mmCIF file of C-alpha atoms in Angstrom:
data_model
loop_
_atom_site.group_PDB
_atom_site.id
_atom_site.type_symbol
_atom_site.label_atom_id
_atom_site.label_comp_id
_atom_site.label_asym_id
_atom_site.label_seq_id
_atom_site.Cartn_x
_atom_site.Cartn_y
_atom_site.Cartn_z
ATOM 1 C CA MET A 188 8.597 20.851 -26.128
ATOM 2 C CA ALA A 189 10.714 19.390 -23.502
ATOM 3 C CA LYS A 190 7.666 18.317 -21.493
ATOM 4 C CA ASN A 191 5.880 16.994 -24.538
ATOM 5 C CA ILE A 192 8.830 14.946 -25.488
ATOM 6 C CA LYS A 193 8.944 13.308 -21.817
ATOM 7 C CA PHE A 194 5.310 12.839 -21.877
ATOM 8 C CA TYR A 195 5.295 10.744 -25.509
ATOM 9 C CA PHE A 196 8.418 8.725 -24.090
ATOM 10 C CA ALA A 197 6.065 7.841 -20.935
ATOM 11 C CA ILE A 198 3.422 6.651 -23.506
ATOM 12 C CA PHE A 199 6.013 4.899 -25.397
ATOM 13 C CA LEU A 200 7.334 3.188 -22.151
ATOM 14 C CA LEU A 201 4.018 1.902 -21.067
ATOM 15 C CA PHE A 202 3.260 0.521 -24.581
ATOM 16 C CA PHE A 203 6.576 -0.937 -24.650
ATOM 17 C CA TRP A 204 5.878 -2.933 -21.248
ATOM 18 C CA ILE A 205 2.508 -4.025 -22.373
ATOM 19 C CA LEU A 206 3.643 -5.020 -25.750
ATOM 20 C CA LEU A 207 6.644 -6.998 -24.390
ATOM 21 C CA ALA A 208 4.077 -8.925 -22.184
ATOM 22 C CA ILE A 209 2.115 -9.527 -25.185
ATOM 23 C CA VAL A 210 4.701 -10.720 -27.486
ATOM 24 C CA ALA A 211 6.863 -12.800 -25.002
ATOM 25 C CA PRO A 212 6.124 -16.187 -26.494
ATOM 26 C CA ILE A 213 7.071 -14.905 -30.088
ATOM 27 C CA ILE A 214 10.170 -13.270 -29.309
ATOM 28 C CA ALA A 215 11.712 -15.506 -26.623
ATOM 29 C CA PRO A 216 14.342 -17.479 -28.643
ATOM 30 C CA TYR A 217 13.876 -20.804 -26.293
ATOM 31 C CA ASP A 218 11.426 -22.435 -23.966
ATOM 32 C CA PRO A 219 12.167 -20.718 -20.775
ATOM 33 C CA GLN A 220 11.114 -23.785 -18.795
ATOM 34 C CA TYR A 221 13.316 -26.221 -20.780
ATOM 35 C CA VAL A 222 16.128 -27.948 -18.544
ATOM 36 C CA ASP A 223 19.274 -29.301 -19.928
ATOM 37 C CA LEU A 224 22.025 -29.614 -17.204
ATOM 38 C CA SER A 225 24.920 -29.996 -19.994
ATOM 39 C CA LEU A 226 24.235 -26.583 -20.912
ATOM 40 C CA LYS A 227 24.247 -25.253 -16.897
ATOM 41 C CA LEU A 228 25.985 -21.889 -16.437
ATOM 42 C CA ILE A 229 27.199 -21.172 -19.868
ATOM 43 C CA SER A 230 28.473 -17.578 -20.413
ATOM 44 C CA PRO A 231 26.932 -15.086 -22.650
ATOM 45 C CA ASN A 232 27.453 -15.979 -26.312
ATOM 46 C CA LYS A 233 26.068 -15.805 -29.871
ATOM 47 C CA THR A 234 23.640 -18.789 -29.008
ATOM 48 C CA TYR A 235 22.463 -17.760 -25.530
ATOM 49 C CA LEU A 236 23.146 -14.033 -25.375
ATOM 50 C CA LEU A 237 22.656 -13.674 -21.831
ATOM 51 C CA GLY A 238 23.973 -17.186 -21.130
ATOM 52 C CA THR A 239 22.199 -19.814 -18.973
ATOM 53 C CA ASP A 240 21.438 -20.620 -15.555
ATOM 54 C CA ALA A 241 22.101 -23.577 -13.398
ATOM 55 C CA LEU A 242 19.687 -25.871 -14.957
ATOM 56 C CA GLY A 243 20.657 -24.933 -18.640
ATOM 57 C CA ARG A 244 17.811 -22.558 -19.181
ATOM 58 C CA ASP A 245 18.138 -19.846 -21.308
ATOM 59 C CA ILE A 246 18.435 -16.645 -19.197
ATOM 60 C CA LEU A 247 17.191 -14.250 -22.030
ATOM 61 C CA SER A 248 13.947 -16.250 -22.566
ATOM 62 C CA ARG A 249 13.337 -16.298 -18.595
ATOM 63 C CA ILE A 250 14.051 -12.380 -18.541
ATOM 64 C CA ILE A 251 11.305 -12.155 -21.310
ATOM 65 C CA TYR A 252 8.890 -14.250 -19.783
ATOM 66 C CA GLY A 253 9.561 -12.779 -16.406
ATOM 67 C CA ALA A 254 8.253 -9.440 -17.752
ATOM 68 C CA ARG A 255 5.310 -11.069 -19.146
ATOM 69 C CA LEU A 256 4.288 -12.424 -15.873
ATOM 70 C CA SER A 257 5.203 -9.419 -13.866
ATOM 71 C CA ILE A 258 3.327 -7.025 -15.974
ATOM 72 C CA SER A 259 0.088 -9.249 -16.422
ATOM 73 C CA ILE A 260 -0.159 -9.947 -12.831
ATOM 74 C CA SER A 261 0.610 -6.363 -11.923
ATOM 75 C CA LEU A 262 -1.814 -5.073 -14.178
ATOM 76 C CA SER A 263 -4.515 -7.611 -13.351
ATOM 77 C CA ILE A 264 -4.263 -6.661 -9.488
ATOM 78 C CA GLN A 265 -4.268 -2.764 -10.552
ATOM 79 C CA ILE A 266 -7.548 -3.494 -12.379
ATOM 80 C CA ILE A 267 -9.071 -5.392 -9.727
ATOM 81 C CA LEU A 268 -8.193 -2.771 -7.159
ATOM 82 C CA LEU A 269 -9.859 0.019 -9.234
ATOM 83 C CA LEU A 270 -13.018 -1.949 -9.845
ATOM 84 C CA ILE A 271 -13.348 -2.323 -6.028
ATOM 85 C CA SER A 272 -12.176 0.767 -4.757
ATOM 86 C CA ILE A 273 -13.827 3.371 -7.450
ATOM 87 C CA PRO A 274 -17.541 2.450 -6.433
ATOM 88 C CA VAL A 275 -16.683 2.095 -2.425
ATOM 89 C CA GLY A 276 -14.792 5.545 -2.779
ATOM 90 C CA LEU A 277 -17.504 7.266 -4.654
ATOM 91 C CA PHE A 278 -20.253 5.853 -2.447
ATOM 92 C CA VAL A 279 -18.358 6.758 1.044
ATOM 93 C CA GLY A 280 -17.321 10.095 -0.454
ATOM 94 C CA TRP A 281 -21.042 11.023 -1.498
ATOM 95 C CA LYS A 282 -22.707 9.767 1.577
ATOM 96 C CA GLN A 283 -20.455 10.530 4.523
ATOM 97 C CA GLY A 284 -21.880 10.131 7.989
ATOM 98 C CA LYS A 285 -21.705 6.596 9.457
ATOM 99 C CA GLU A 286 -20.174 5.247 6.321
ATOM 100 C CA GLU A 287 -17.380 7.440 6.416
ATOM 101 C CA SER A 288 -16.702 7.048 9.885
ATOM 102 C CA PHE A 289 -16.662 3.344 9.378
ATOM 103 C CA PHE A 290 -14.282 3.594 6.482
ATOM 104 C CA ASP A 291 -11.985 5.866 8.233
ATOM 105 C CA TRP A 292 -11.985 3.450 11.153
ATOM 106 C CA LEU A 293 -11.043 0.668 8.347
ATOM 107 C CA THR A 294 -8.417 2.723 7.019
ATOM 108 C CA MET A 295 -6.661 3.552 10.371
ATOM 109 C CA VAL A 296 -6.718 -0.403 11.005
ATOM 110 C CA PHE A 297 -5.132 -1.167 7.677
ATOM 111 C CA SER A 298 -2.666 1.887 7.964
ATOM 112 C CA THR A 299 -1.230 0.477 11.187
ATOM 113 C CA PHE A 300 1.073 -1.536 9.243
ATOM 114 C CA PRO A 301 2.991 -1.307 5.778
ATOM 115 C CA SER A 302 0.968 -2.927 3.022
ATOM 116 C CA PHE A 303 3.831 -5.073 2.096
ATOM 117 C CA LEU A 304 4.121 -6.411 5.343
ATOM 118 C CA LEU A 305 0.289 -7.165 5.523
ATOM 119 C CA ALA A 306 0.368 -8.668 2.292
ATOM 120 C CA MET A 307 3.101 -10.983 3.128
ATOM 121 C CA VAL A 308 1.279 -12.242 6.257
ATOM 122 C CA PHE A 309 -1.713 -13.022 3.964
ATOM 123 C CA VAL A 310 0.572 -14.826 1.526
ATOM 124 C CA GLY A 311 1.881 -16.848 4.196
ATOM 125 C CA MET A 312 -1.621 -17.634 5.627
ATOM 126 C CA LEU A 313 -2.841 -18.393 2.199
ATOM 127 C CA GLY A 314 0.115 -20.195 0.548
ATOM 128 C CA ALA A 315 2.219 -19.559 -2.271
ATOM 129 C CA GLY A 316 0.621 -19.153 -5.856
ATOM 130 C CA ILE A 317 -0.451 -16.420 -8.111
ATOM 131 C CA SER A 318 -4.092 -16.450 -7.226
ATOM 132 C CA ASN A 319 -3.195 -16.273 -3.720
ATOM 133 C CA MET A 320 -0.751 -13.422 -4.200
ATOM 134 C CA ILE A 321 -3.369 -11.681 -6.167
ATOM 135 C CA ILE A 322 -6.028 -11.971 -3.224
ATOM 136 C CA SER A 323 -3.290 -11.029 -0.608
ATOM 137 C CA VAL A 324 -2.126 -7.599 -2.393
ATOM 138 C CA VAL A 325 -5.919 -6.732 -3.371
ATOM 139 C CA THR A 326 -6.977 -7.266 0.116
ATOM 140 C CA VAL A 327 -4.538 -4.693 1.526
ATOM 141 C CA GLU A 328 -4.295 -2.357 -1.227
ATOM 142 C CA TRP A 329 -7.956 -1.571 -2.311
ATOM 143 C CA ILE A 330 -8.455 0.871 0.497
ATOM 144 C CA TYR A 331 -5.663 3.292 -0.324
ATOM 145 C CA TYR A 332 -7.380 4.206 -3.836
ATOM 146 C CA ALA A 333 -10.830 4.491 -2.137
ATOM 147 C CA ARG A 334 -9.366 6.773 0.158
ATOM 148 C CA ILE A 335 -8.332 9.055 -2.351
ATOM 149 C CA LEU A 336 -11.304 8.903 -4.376
ATOM 150 C CA LYS A 337 -13.567 9.849 -1.067
ATOM 151 C CA ASN A 338 -11.589 12.595 -0.037
ATOM 152 C CA SER A 339 -11.595 13.876 -3.823
ATOM 153 C CA VAL A 340 -15.302 13.309 -3.972
ATOM 154 C CA ILE A 341 -15.784 15.220 -0.684
ATOM 155 C CA SER A 342 -13.686 18.092 -1.949
ATOM 156 C CA GLN A 343 -15.600 18.317 -5.264
ATOM 157 C CA LYS A 344 -19.062 18.494 -3.429
ATOM 158 C CA GLN A 345 -18.254 21.900 -2.150
ATOM 159 C CA ASN A 346 -18.430 23.302 -5.870
ATOM 160 C CA GLU A 347 -21.133 25.519 -6.604
ATOM 161 C CA TYR A 348 -22.189 23.495 -9.515
ATOM 162 C CA VAL A 349 -22.518 20.421 -7.523
ATOM 163 C CA LYS A 350 -24.602 21.908 -4.941
ATOM 164 C CA TYR A 351 -26.696 23.378 -7.798
ATOM 165 C CA ALA A 352 -27.224 20.172 -9.236
ATOM 166 C CA ILE A 353 -28.255 18.589 -5.764
ATOM 167 C CA LEU A 354 -30.731 21.299 -5.398
ATOM 168 C CA LYS A 355 -32.274 20.765 -8.581
ATOM 169 C CA GLY A 356 -32.887 17.190 -7.616
ATOM 170 C CA MET A 357 -30.820 15.426 -9.967
ATOM 171 C CA PRO A 358 -29.959 11.712 -9.511
ATOM 172 C CA THR A 359 -26.906 10.872 -7.913
ATOM 173 C CA THR A 360 -25.640 8.464 -10.501
ATOM 174 C CA TYR A 361 -26.026 11.566 -12.755
ATOM 175 C CA ILE A 362 -24.238 14.132 -10.671
ATOM 176 C CA LEU A 363 -21.204 11.531 -9.806
ATOM 177 C CA LYS A 364 -20.854 10.823 -13.531
ATOM 178 C CA LYS A 365 -21.020 14.082 -14.990
ATOM 179 C CA HIS A 366 -19.754 16.691 -12.330
ATOM 180 C CA ILE A 367 -17.545 14.695 -10.053
ATOM 181 C CA PHE A 368 -15.812 11.656 -11.612
ATOM 182 C CA PRO A 369 -14.404 13.623 -14.407
ATOM 183 C CA PHE A 370 -12.509 15.653 -11.949
ATOM 184 C CA VAL A 371 -11.187 13.139 -9.569
ATOM 185 C CA TYR A 372 -10.024 10.171 -11.926
ATOM 186 C CA GLY A 373 -6.726 12.129 -12.432
ATOM 187 C CA PRO A 374 -5.500 11.306 -9.000
ATOM 188 C CA ILE A 375 -6.534 7.821 -9.202
ATOM 189 C CA LEU A 376 -4.837 7.303 -12.739
ATOM 190 C CA THR A 377 -1.636 8.572 -11.364
ATOM 191 C CA ALA A 378 -1.465 6.428 -8.167
ATOM 192 C CA SER A 379 -2.621 3.466 -10.462
ATOM 193 C CA LEU A 380 0.352 3.862 -12.577
ATOM 194 C CA MET A 381 2.708 4.496 -9.914
ATOM 195 C CA ASN A 382 1.393 1.480 -8.025
ATOM 196 C CA ILE A 383 2.025 -0.926 -10.794
ATOM 197 C CA GLY A 384 5.804 -0.438 -10.310
ATOM 198 C CA ASN A 385 5.344 -1.114 -6.523
ATOM 199 C CA ILE A 386 3.183 -4.476 -7.378
ATOM 200 C CA ILE A 387 6.095 -5.500 -9.741
ATOM 201 C CA LEU A 388 8.352 -4.797 -6.513
ATOM 202 C CA MET A 389 6.215 -6.418 -4.111
ATOM 203 C CA ILE A 390 5.572 -9.668 -6.153
ATOM 204 C CA SER A 391 9.488 -10.065 -7.019
ATOM 205 C CA SER A 392 10.027 -9.642 -3.251
ATOM 206 C CA PHE A 393 7.671 -12.489 -2.564
ATOM 207 C CA SER A 394 9.219 -14.706 -5.086
ATOM 208 C CA PHE A 395 12.729 -13.907 -3.782
ATOM 209 C CA LEU A 396 11.410 -14.929 -0.098
ATOM 210 C CA GLY A 397 9.843 -18.342 -1.542
ATOM 211 C CA ILE A 398 6.377 -16.874 -1.018
ATOM 212 C CA GLY A 399 5.497 -16.119 -4.397
ATOM 213 C CA VAL A 400 5.093 -17.935 -7.616
ATOM 214 C CA GLN A 401 5.646 -21.584 -7.897
ATOM 215 C CA PRO A 402 9.647 -22.025 -8.165
ATOM 216 C CA ASN A 403 9.624 -23.528 -11.757
ATOM 217 C CA ILE A 404 7.775 -20.273 -13.091
ATOM 218 C CA SER A 405 9.890 -17.596 -14.965
ATOM 219 C CA GLU A 406 9.600 -14.698 -12.799
ATOM 220 C CA TRP A 407 12.390 -12.193 -11.963
ATOM 221 C CA GLY A 408 12.200 -12.737 -8.165
ATOM 222 C CA ASN A 409 12.295 -16.317 -8.503
ATOM 223 C CA MET A 410 15.385 -15.864 -10.704
ATOM 224 C CA ILE A 411 17.251 -13.805 -8.212
ATOM 225 C CA HIS A 412 16.235 -16.497 -5.642
ATOM 226 C CA ASP A 413 17.623 -19.304 -7.534
ATOM 227 C CA SER A 414 20.903 -17.623 -8.399
ATOM 228 C CA ARG A 415 22.013 -16.652 -4.702
ATOM 229 C CA THR A 416 24.193 -19.786 -4.350
ATOM 230 C CA PHE A 417 26.140 -18.728 -7.459
ATOM 231 C CA PHE A 418 26.314 -14.936 -6.837
ATOM 232 C CA ARG A 419 30.339 -15.023 -6.380
ATOM 233 C CA ASN A 420 31.060 -16.805 -9.382
ATOM 234 C CA HIS A 421 28.340 -15.964 -11.766
ATOM 235 C CA PRO A 422 26.940 -12.504 -10.462
ATOM 236 C CA ASN A 423 25.201 -12.135 -14.016
ATOM 237 C CA LEU A 424 22.540 -14.237 -12.950
ATOM 238 C CA MET A 425 21.061 -11.986 -10.277
ATOM 239 C CA LEU A 426 22.069 -8.782 -11.978
ATOM 240 C CA TYR A 427 19.838 -9.361 -15.066
ATOM 241 C CA PRO A 428 16.713 -9.733 -13.274
ATOM 242 C CA GLY A 429 17.467 -7.107 -10.982
ATOM 243 C CA VAL A 430 17.925 -4.739 -13.468
ATOM 244 C CA MET A 431 14.862 -5.599 -14.998
ATOM 245 C CA ILE A 432 12.891 -4.942 -11.788
ATOM 246 C CA LEU A 433 14.608 -1.669 -11.582
ATOM 247 C CA LEU A 434 13.760 -0.506 -15.147
ATOM 248 C CA ALA A 435 9.969 -1.543 -14.811
ATOM 249 C CA VAL A 436 9.543 0.167 -11.371
ATOM 250 C CA GLY A 437 11.430 3.305 -12.590
ATOM 251 C CA SER A 438 9.352 3.144 -15.866
ATOM 252 C CA PHE A 439 5.912 3.282 -14.211
ATOM 253 C CA ARG A 440 6.934 5.787 -11.787
ATOM 254 C CA PHE A 441 8.388 8.060 -14.710
ATOM 255 C CA ILE A 442 5.061 7.388 -16.576
ATOM 256 C CA ALA A 443 2.925 8.511 -13.281
ATOM 257 C CA SER A 444 4.956 11.616 -12.801
ATOM 258 C CA GLN A 445 4.415 12.609 -16.524
ATOM 259 C CA ILE A 446 0.796 11.809 -16.303
ATOM 260 C CA GLU A 447 0.501 13.980 -13.374
ATOM 261 C CA GLU A 448 2.218 16.793 -14.919
ATOM 262 C CA LYS A 449 -0.305 16.282 -17.757
ATOM 263 C CA PHE A 450 -3.272 16.734 -15.726
ATOM 264 C CA ARG A 451 -1.689 19.814 -13.850
ATOM 265 C CA GLY A 452 -1.322 21.549 -17.037
ATOM 266 C CA ILE A 453 -4.798 21.047 -17.881
ATOM 267 C CA LYS A 454 -6.132 22.279 -14.722
#
C-alpha cells in the first residue's frame, strides 16, 4: 500500500511540473519582464507575495515562468536525446562487431570528461542562448542512453526466444519491436526521468555562470546570478529560485526511483 502511495505521488509530481509549465502565463500575477525601479527590492507583502527584485520585477511571476522555461527546455532536450539514442543503441546492440567497437571507442572518448564540463565547453564555443545550450547538452549526453540501450539489447539477445526468432528468419525490425524493446525500455525511461532533474541543474548552472539563457529571461539560474550582489541584505532573492531548483531536481529523482521500483515489481 505504501509503495502504491509513493508511486501515485510520483505521478502527481510529474503532472504537477508539466502543468505548471503549461499554465504559467495564466497563474503568474504579473509580467515577469516588467521593470519598475520604483518598486525595487520590496519585501514580501499582499501585493507581491515573494517581493520584487532589484529591477522591480515580481519574484513570484519570475519563479513561475522560470519553472516553465526549465521544464520545457529539459523535456525538449530529453526527447531529442531519446530520438537519437534509441535507434543508435538498438542498431549497435543488434549488429555488434565493428559498429560496437567504434561505439565503445566513442563512449570512452566522451566518458573521459564529466558531461557538465564538456557541455560547458560547447556552450562557451557556440555562445549563450537556449538553442546553443540544447545543442551542447544533446551532443554530450546522447551516448549515455545509447550505451544503456546497447547493453540491454546485447543481454536480451541471449534469450532463447530471441535466438529462436532469429533462426526462424523473422525480420530484424520485428524482433527488435516485439522481443527486445518491450524489455529494455524500462531502464531508459528511468534514466530519462532521472536526467530531467540533472538537466534542470545543468541549465541553471550555465545561466548562473552567465553562459546560459539571455540575461533578461526569467530562469532560476539567472535569478540567482542577478541576486548575488544583494545576498547580504536580501537573501530571499537567491533562496526562492534555489529552493525551486532543489525541489525540481529532487522531484524528478523521486519520480525515477518510483518508476524503477514499479518496473522491478513487474519483473
